[in-house]
PDB file of C-alpha atoms in Angstrom:
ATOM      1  CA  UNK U   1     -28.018 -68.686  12.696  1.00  0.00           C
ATOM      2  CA  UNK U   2     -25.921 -66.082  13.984  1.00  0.00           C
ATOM      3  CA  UNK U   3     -23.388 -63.804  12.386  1.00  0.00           C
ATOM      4  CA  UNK U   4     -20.572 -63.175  14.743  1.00  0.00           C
ATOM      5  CA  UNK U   5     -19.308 -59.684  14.003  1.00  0.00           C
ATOM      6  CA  UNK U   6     -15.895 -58.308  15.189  1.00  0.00           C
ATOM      7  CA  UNK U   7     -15.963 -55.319  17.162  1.00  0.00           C
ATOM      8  CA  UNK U   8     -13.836 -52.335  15.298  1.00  0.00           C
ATOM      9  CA  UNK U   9     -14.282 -50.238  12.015  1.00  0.00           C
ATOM     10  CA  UNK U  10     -14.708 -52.070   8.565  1.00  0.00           C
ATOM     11  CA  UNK U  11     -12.298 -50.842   5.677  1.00  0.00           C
ATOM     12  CA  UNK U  12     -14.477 -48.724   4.157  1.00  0.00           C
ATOM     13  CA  UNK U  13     -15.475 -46.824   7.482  1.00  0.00           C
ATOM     14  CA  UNK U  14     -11.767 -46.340   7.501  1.00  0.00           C
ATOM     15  CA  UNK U  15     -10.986 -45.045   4.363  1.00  0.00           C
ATOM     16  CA  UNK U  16     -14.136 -42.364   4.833  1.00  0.00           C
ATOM     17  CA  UNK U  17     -13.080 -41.520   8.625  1.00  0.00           C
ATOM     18  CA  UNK U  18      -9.674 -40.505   6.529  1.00  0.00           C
ATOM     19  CA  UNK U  19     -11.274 -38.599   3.755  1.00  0.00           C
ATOM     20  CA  UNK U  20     -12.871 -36.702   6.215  1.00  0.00           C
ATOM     21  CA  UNK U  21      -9.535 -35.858   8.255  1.00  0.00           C
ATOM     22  CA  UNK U  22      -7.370 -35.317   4.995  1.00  0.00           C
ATOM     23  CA  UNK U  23     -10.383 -32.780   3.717  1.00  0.00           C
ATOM     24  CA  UNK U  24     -10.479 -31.033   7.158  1.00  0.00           C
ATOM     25  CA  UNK U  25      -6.433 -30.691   7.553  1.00  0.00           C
ATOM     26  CA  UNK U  26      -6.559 -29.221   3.924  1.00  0.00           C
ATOM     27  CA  UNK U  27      -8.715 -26.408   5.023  1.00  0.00           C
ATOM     28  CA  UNK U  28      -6.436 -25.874   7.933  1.00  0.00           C
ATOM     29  CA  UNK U  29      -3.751 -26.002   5.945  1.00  0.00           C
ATOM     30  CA  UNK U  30      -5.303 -23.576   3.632  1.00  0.00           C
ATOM     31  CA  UNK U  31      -6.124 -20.980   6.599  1.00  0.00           C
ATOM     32  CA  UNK U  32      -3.419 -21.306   8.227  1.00  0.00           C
ATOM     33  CA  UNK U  33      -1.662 -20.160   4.454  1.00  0.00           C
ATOM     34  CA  UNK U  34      -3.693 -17.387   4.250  1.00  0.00           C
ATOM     35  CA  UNK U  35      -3.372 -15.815   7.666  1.00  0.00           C
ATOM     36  CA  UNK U  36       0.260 -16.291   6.902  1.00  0.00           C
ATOM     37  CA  UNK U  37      -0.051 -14.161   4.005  1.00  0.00           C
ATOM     38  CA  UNK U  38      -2.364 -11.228   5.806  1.00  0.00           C
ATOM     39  CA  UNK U  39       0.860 -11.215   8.722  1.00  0.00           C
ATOM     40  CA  UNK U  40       3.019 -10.764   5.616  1.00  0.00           C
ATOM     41  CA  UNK U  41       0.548  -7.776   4.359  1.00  0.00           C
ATOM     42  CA  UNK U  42       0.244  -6.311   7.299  1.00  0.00           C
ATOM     43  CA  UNK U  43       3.593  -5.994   7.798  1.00  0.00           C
ATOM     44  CA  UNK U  44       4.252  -4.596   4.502  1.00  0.00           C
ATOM     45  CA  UNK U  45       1.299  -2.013   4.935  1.00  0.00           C
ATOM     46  CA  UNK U  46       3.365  -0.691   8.090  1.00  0.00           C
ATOM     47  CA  UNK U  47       6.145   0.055   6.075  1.00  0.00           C
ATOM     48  CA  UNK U  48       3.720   1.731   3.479  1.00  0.00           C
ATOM     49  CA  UNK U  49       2.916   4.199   6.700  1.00  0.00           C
ATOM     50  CA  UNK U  50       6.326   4.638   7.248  1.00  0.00           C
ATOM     51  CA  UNK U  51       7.078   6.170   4.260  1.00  0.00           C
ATOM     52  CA  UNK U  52       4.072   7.926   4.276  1.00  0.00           C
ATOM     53  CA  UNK U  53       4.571   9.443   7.841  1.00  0.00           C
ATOM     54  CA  UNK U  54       8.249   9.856   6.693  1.00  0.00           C
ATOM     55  CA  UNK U  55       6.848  12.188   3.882  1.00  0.00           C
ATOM     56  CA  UNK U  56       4.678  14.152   5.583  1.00  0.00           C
ATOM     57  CA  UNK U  57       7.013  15.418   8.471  1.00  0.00           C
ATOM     58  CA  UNK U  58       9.147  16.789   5.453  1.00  0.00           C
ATOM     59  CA  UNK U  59       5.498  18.154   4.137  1.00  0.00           C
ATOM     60  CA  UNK U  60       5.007  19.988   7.265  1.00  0.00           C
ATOM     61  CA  UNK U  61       8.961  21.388   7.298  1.00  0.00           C
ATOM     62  CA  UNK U  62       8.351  22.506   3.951  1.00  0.00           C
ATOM     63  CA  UNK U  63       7.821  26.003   2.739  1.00  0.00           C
ATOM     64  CA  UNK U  64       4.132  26.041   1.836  1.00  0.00           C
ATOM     65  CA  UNK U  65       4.317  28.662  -0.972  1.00  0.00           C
ATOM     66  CA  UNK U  66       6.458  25.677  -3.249  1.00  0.00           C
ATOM     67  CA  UNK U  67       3.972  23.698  -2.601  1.00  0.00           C
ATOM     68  CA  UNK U  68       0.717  25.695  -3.534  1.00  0.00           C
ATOM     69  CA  UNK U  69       3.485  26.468  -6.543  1.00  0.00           C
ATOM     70  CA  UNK U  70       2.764  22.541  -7.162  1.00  0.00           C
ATOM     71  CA  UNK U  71      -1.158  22.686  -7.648  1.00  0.00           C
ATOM     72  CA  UNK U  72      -2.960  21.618 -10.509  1.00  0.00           C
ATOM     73  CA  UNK U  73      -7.431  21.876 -10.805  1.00  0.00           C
ATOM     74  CA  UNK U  74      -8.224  18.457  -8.829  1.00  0.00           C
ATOM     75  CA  UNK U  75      -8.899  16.007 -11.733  1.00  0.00           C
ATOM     76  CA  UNK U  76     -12.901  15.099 -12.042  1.00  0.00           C
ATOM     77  CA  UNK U  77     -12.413  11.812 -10.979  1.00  0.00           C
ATOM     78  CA  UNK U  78     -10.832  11.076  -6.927  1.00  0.00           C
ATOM     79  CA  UNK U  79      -7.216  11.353  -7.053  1.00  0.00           C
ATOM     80  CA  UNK U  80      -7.472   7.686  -4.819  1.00  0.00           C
ATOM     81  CA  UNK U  81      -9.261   6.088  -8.116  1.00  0.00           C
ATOM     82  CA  UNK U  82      -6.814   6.742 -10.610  1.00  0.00           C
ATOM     83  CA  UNK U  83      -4.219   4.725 -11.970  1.00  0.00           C
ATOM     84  CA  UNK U  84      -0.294   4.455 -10.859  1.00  0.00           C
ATOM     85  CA  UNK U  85       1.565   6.117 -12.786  1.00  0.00           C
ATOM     86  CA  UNK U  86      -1.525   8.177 -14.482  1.00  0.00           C
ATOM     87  CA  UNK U  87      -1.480  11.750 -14.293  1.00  0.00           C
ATOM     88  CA  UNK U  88      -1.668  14.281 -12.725  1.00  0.00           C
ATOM     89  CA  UNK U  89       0.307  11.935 -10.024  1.00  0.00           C
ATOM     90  CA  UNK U  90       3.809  12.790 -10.691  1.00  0.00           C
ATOM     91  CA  UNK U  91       6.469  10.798  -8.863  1.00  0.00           C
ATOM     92  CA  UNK U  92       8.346  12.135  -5.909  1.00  0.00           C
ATOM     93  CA  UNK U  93      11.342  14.405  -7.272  1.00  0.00           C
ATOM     94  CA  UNK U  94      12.799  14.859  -4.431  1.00  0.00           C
ATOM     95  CA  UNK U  95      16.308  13.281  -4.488  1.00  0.00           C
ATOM     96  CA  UNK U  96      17.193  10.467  -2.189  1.00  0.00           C
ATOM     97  CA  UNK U  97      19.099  11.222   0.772  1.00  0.00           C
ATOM     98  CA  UNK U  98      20.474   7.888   2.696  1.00  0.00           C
ATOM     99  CA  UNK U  99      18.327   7.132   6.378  1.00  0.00           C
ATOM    100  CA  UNK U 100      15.835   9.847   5.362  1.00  0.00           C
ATOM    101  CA  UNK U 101      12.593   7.409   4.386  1.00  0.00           C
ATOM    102  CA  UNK U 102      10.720  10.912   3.496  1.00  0.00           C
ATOM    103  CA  UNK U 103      12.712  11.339   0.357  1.00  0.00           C
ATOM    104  CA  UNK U 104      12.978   9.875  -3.177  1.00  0.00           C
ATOM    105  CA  UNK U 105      10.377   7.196  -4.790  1.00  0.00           C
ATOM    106  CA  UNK U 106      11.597   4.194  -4.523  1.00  0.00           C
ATOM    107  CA  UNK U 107      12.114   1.564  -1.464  1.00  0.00           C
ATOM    108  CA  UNK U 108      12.694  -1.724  -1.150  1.00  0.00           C
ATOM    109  CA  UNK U 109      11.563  -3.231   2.331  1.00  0.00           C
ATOM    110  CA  UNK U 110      13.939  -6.103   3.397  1.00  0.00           C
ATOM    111  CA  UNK U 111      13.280  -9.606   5.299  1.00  0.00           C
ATOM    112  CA  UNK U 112      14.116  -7.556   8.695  1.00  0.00           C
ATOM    113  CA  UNK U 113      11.577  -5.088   8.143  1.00  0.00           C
ATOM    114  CA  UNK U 114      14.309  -2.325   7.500  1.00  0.00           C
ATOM    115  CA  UNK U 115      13.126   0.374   4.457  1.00  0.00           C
ATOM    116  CA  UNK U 116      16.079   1.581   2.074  1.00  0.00           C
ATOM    117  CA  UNK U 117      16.326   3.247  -1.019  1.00  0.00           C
ATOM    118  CA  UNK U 118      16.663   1.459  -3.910  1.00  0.00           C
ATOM    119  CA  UNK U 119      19.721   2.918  -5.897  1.00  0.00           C
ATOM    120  CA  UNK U 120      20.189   3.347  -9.225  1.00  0.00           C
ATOM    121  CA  UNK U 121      17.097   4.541 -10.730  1.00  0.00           C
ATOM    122  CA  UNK U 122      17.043   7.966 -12.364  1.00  0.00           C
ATOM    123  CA  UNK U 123      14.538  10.774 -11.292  1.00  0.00           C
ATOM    124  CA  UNK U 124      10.925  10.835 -12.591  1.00  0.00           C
ATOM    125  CA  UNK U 125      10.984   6.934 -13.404  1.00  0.00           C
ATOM    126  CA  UNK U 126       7.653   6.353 -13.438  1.00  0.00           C
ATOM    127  CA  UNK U 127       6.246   3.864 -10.808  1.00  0.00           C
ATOM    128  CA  UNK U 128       4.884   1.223 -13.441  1.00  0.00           C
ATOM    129  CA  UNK U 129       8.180   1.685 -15.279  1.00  0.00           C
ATOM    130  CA  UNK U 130       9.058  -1.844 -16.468  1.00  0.00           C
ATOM    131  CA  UNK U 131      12.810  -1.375 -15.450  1.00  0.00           C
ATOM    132  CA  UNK U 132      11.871  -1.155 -12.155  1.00  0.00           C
ATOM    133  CA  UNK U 133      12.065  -4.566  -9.950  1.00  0.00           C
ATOM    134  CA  UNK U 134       8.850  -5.593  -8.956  1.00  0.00           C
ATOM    135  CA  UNK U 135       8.050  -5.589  -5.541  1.00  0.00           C
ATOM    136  CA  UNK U 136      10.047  -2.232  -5.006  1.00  0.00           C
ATOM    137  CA  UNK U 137       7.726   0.969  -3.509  1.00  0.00           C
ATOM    138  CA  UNK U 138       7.199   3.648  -5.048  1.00  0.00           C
ATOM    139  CA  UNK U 139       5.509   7.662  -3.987  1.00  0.00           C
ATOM    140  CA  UNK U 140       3.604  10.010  -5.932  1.00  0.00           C
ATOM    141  CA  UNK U 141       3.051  13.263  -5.241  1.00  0.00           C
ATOM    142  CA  UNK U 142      -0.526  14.993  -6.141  1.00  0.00           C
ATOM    143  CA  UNK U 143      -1.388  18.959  -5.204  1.00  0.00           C
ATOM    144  CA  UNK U 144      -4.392  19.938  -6.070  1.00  0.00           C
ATOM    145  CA  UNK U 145      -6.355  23.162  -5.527  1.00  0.00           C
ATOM    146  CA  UNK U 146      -9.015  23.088  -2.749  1.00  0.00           C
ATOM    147  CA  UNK U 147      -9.804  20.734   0.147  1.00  0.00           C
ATOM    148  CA  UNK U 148     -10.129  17.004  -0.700  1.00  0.00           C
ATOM    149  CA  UNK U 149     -13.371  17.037   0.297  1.00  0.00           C
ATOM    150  CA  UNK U 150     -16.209  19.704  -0.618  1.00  0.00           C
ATOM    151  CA  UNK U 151     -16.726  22.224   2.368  1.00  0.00           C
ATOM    152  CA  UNK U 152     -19.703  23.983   3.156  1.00  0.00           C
ATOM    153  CA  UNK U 153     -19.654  27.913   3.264  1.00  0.00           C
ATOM    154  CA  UNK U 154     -17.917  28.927   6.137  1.00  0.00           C
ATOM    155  CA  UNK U 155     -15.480  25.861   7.006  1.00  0.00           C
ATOM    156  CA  UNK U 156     -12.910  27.592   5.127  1.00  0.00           C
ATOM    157  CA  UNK U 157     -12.735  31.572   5.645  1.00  0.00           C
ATOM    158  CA  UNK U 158     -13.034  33.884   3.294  1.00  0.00           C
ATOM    159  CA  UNK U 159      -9.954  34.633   0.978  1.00  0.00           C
ATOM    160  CA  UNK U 160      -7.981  32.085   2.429  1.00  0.00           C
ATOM    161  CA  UNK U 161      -6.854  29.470  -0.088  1.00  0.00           C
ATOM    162  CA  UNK U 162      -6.551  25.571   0.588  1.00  0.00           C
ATOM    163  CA  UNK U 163      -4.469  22.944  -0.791  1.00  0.00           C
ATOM    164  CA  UNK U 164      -4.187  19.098  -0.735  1.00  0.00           C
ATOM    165  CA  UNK U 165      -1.474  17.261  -0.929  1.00  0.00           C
ATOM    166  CA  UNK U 166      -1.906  13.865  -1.841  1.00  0.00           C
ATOM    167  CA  UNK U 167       0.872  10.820  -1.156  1.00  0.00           C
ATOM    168  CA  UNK U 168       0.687   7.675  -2.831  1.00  0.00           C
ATOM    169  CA  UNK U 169       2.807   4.546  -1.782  1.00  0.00           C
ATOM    170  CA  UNK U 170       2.199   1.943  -4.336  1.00  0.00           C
ATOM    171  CA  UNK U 171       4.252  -1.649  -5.092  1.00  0.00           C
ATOM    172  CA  UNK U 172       4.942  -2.769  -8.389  1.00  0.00           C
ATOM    173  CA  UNK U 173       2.837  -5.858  -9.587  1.00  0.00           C
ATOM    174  CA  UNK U 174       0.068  -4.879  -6.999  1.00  0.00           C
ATOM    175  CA  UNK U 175      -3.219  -3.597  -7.421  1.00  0.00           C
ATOM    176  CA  UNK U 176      -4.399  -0.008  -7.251  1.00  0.00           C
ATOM    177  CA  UNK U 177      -6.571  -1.039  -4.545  1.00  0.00           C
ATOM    178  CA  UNK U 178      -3.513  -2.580  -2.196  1.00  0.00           C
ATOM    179  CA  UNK U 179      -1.307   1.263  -2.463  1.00  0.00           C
ATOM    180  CA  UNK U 180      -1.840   3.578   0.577  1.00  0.00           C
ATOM    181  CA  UNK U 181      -3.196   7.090   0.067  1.00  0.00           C
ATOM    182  CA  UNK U 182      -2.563  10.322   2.677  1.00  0.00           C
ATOM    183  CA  UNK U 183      -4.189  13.542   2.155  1.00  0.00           C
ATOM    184  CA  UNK U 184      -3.170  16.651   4.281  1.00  0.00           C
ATOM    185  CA  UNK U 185      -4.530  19.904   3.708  1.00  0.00           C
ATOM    186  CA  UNK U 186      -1.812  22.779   3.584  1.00  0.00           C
ATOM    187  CA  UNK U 187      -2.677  26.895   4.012  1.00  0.00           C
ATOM    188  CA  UNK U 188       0.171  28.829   2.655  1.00  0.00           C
TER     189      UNK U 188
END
């Protein structure tokens, strides 16, 4: 005797074939989330630049001898290692003037991309201050004696003394590893 079988998929082929397509639309789903949120980042880490670029053009306007007046002995551990808010970092001083990104400490970055100051917050407020609203930037400032980098005899000449000025642009509620560091060396 014969079985006469019915051309097509069986119920349980079904269901699997399904499994298989709901399993591979949640790994789209989940990609497609995450290269949402590295847009979002990068995005975010251009306004980190900003400010950063923002700060040094006032760095290079600057008269150098108040800034070698700034140094302290570069700390034993990389400046780039240490925590927010830890010293010797010190948090930019410089007082907020409105449409000038290179001064002040603390930003907000809005939907549009635009960077403002956030207002309100006194002088010094430390970047992991818990009054401050998370998500809002903050700078450090860091002059140390020396080059960032050990030299070997003769890079720098004789008598003439180097310092580095460190910039830190850090968010609240993110990791040390997510803030952007800029070094430029400065010869008074």
């Amino acid at each position: 005797m014969r079985r006469n079988h019915a051309p097509g998929f069986t119920l349980i082929e079904s269901m699997i074939s399904l499994a298989v397509l709901a399993l591979a639309m949640a790994g789209t789903l989940a990609g497609l989330l995450h290269a949402s949120s590295e847009l979002r980042e990068g995005e975010l880490l251009q306004a980190r630049k900003a400010l950063l670029d923002a700060s040094t053009q006032r760095l290079w306007l600057a008269d150098k001898a108040l800034v070698a007046a700034r140094a302290v002995v570069r700390p034993a551990a990389a400046p780039t290692t240490l925590a927010i808010g830890a010293a010797p970092w010190t948090v930019d001083t410089s007082a907020p003037v409105t449409g000038d990104p290179g001064t002040g400490a603390y930003f907000q970055v809005l939907p549009t991309g635009q960077i403002s100051h956030v207002p309100g917050i006194p002088l010094g407020t430390s970047c992991t201050d818990t009054r401050l609203r998370r998500g809002t930037y903050c700078r450090e400032v860091l002059v140390t004696e020396g080059t960032p980098y050990a030299l070997s005899a003769g890079q720098v000449p004789a008598g003439v003394r180097a310092y580095t000025v460190w910039l830190r642009i850090s968010r609240l509620g993110e990791p040390l590893e997510r803030a952007v560091v800029h070094t430029e060396v400065v010869i008074p």
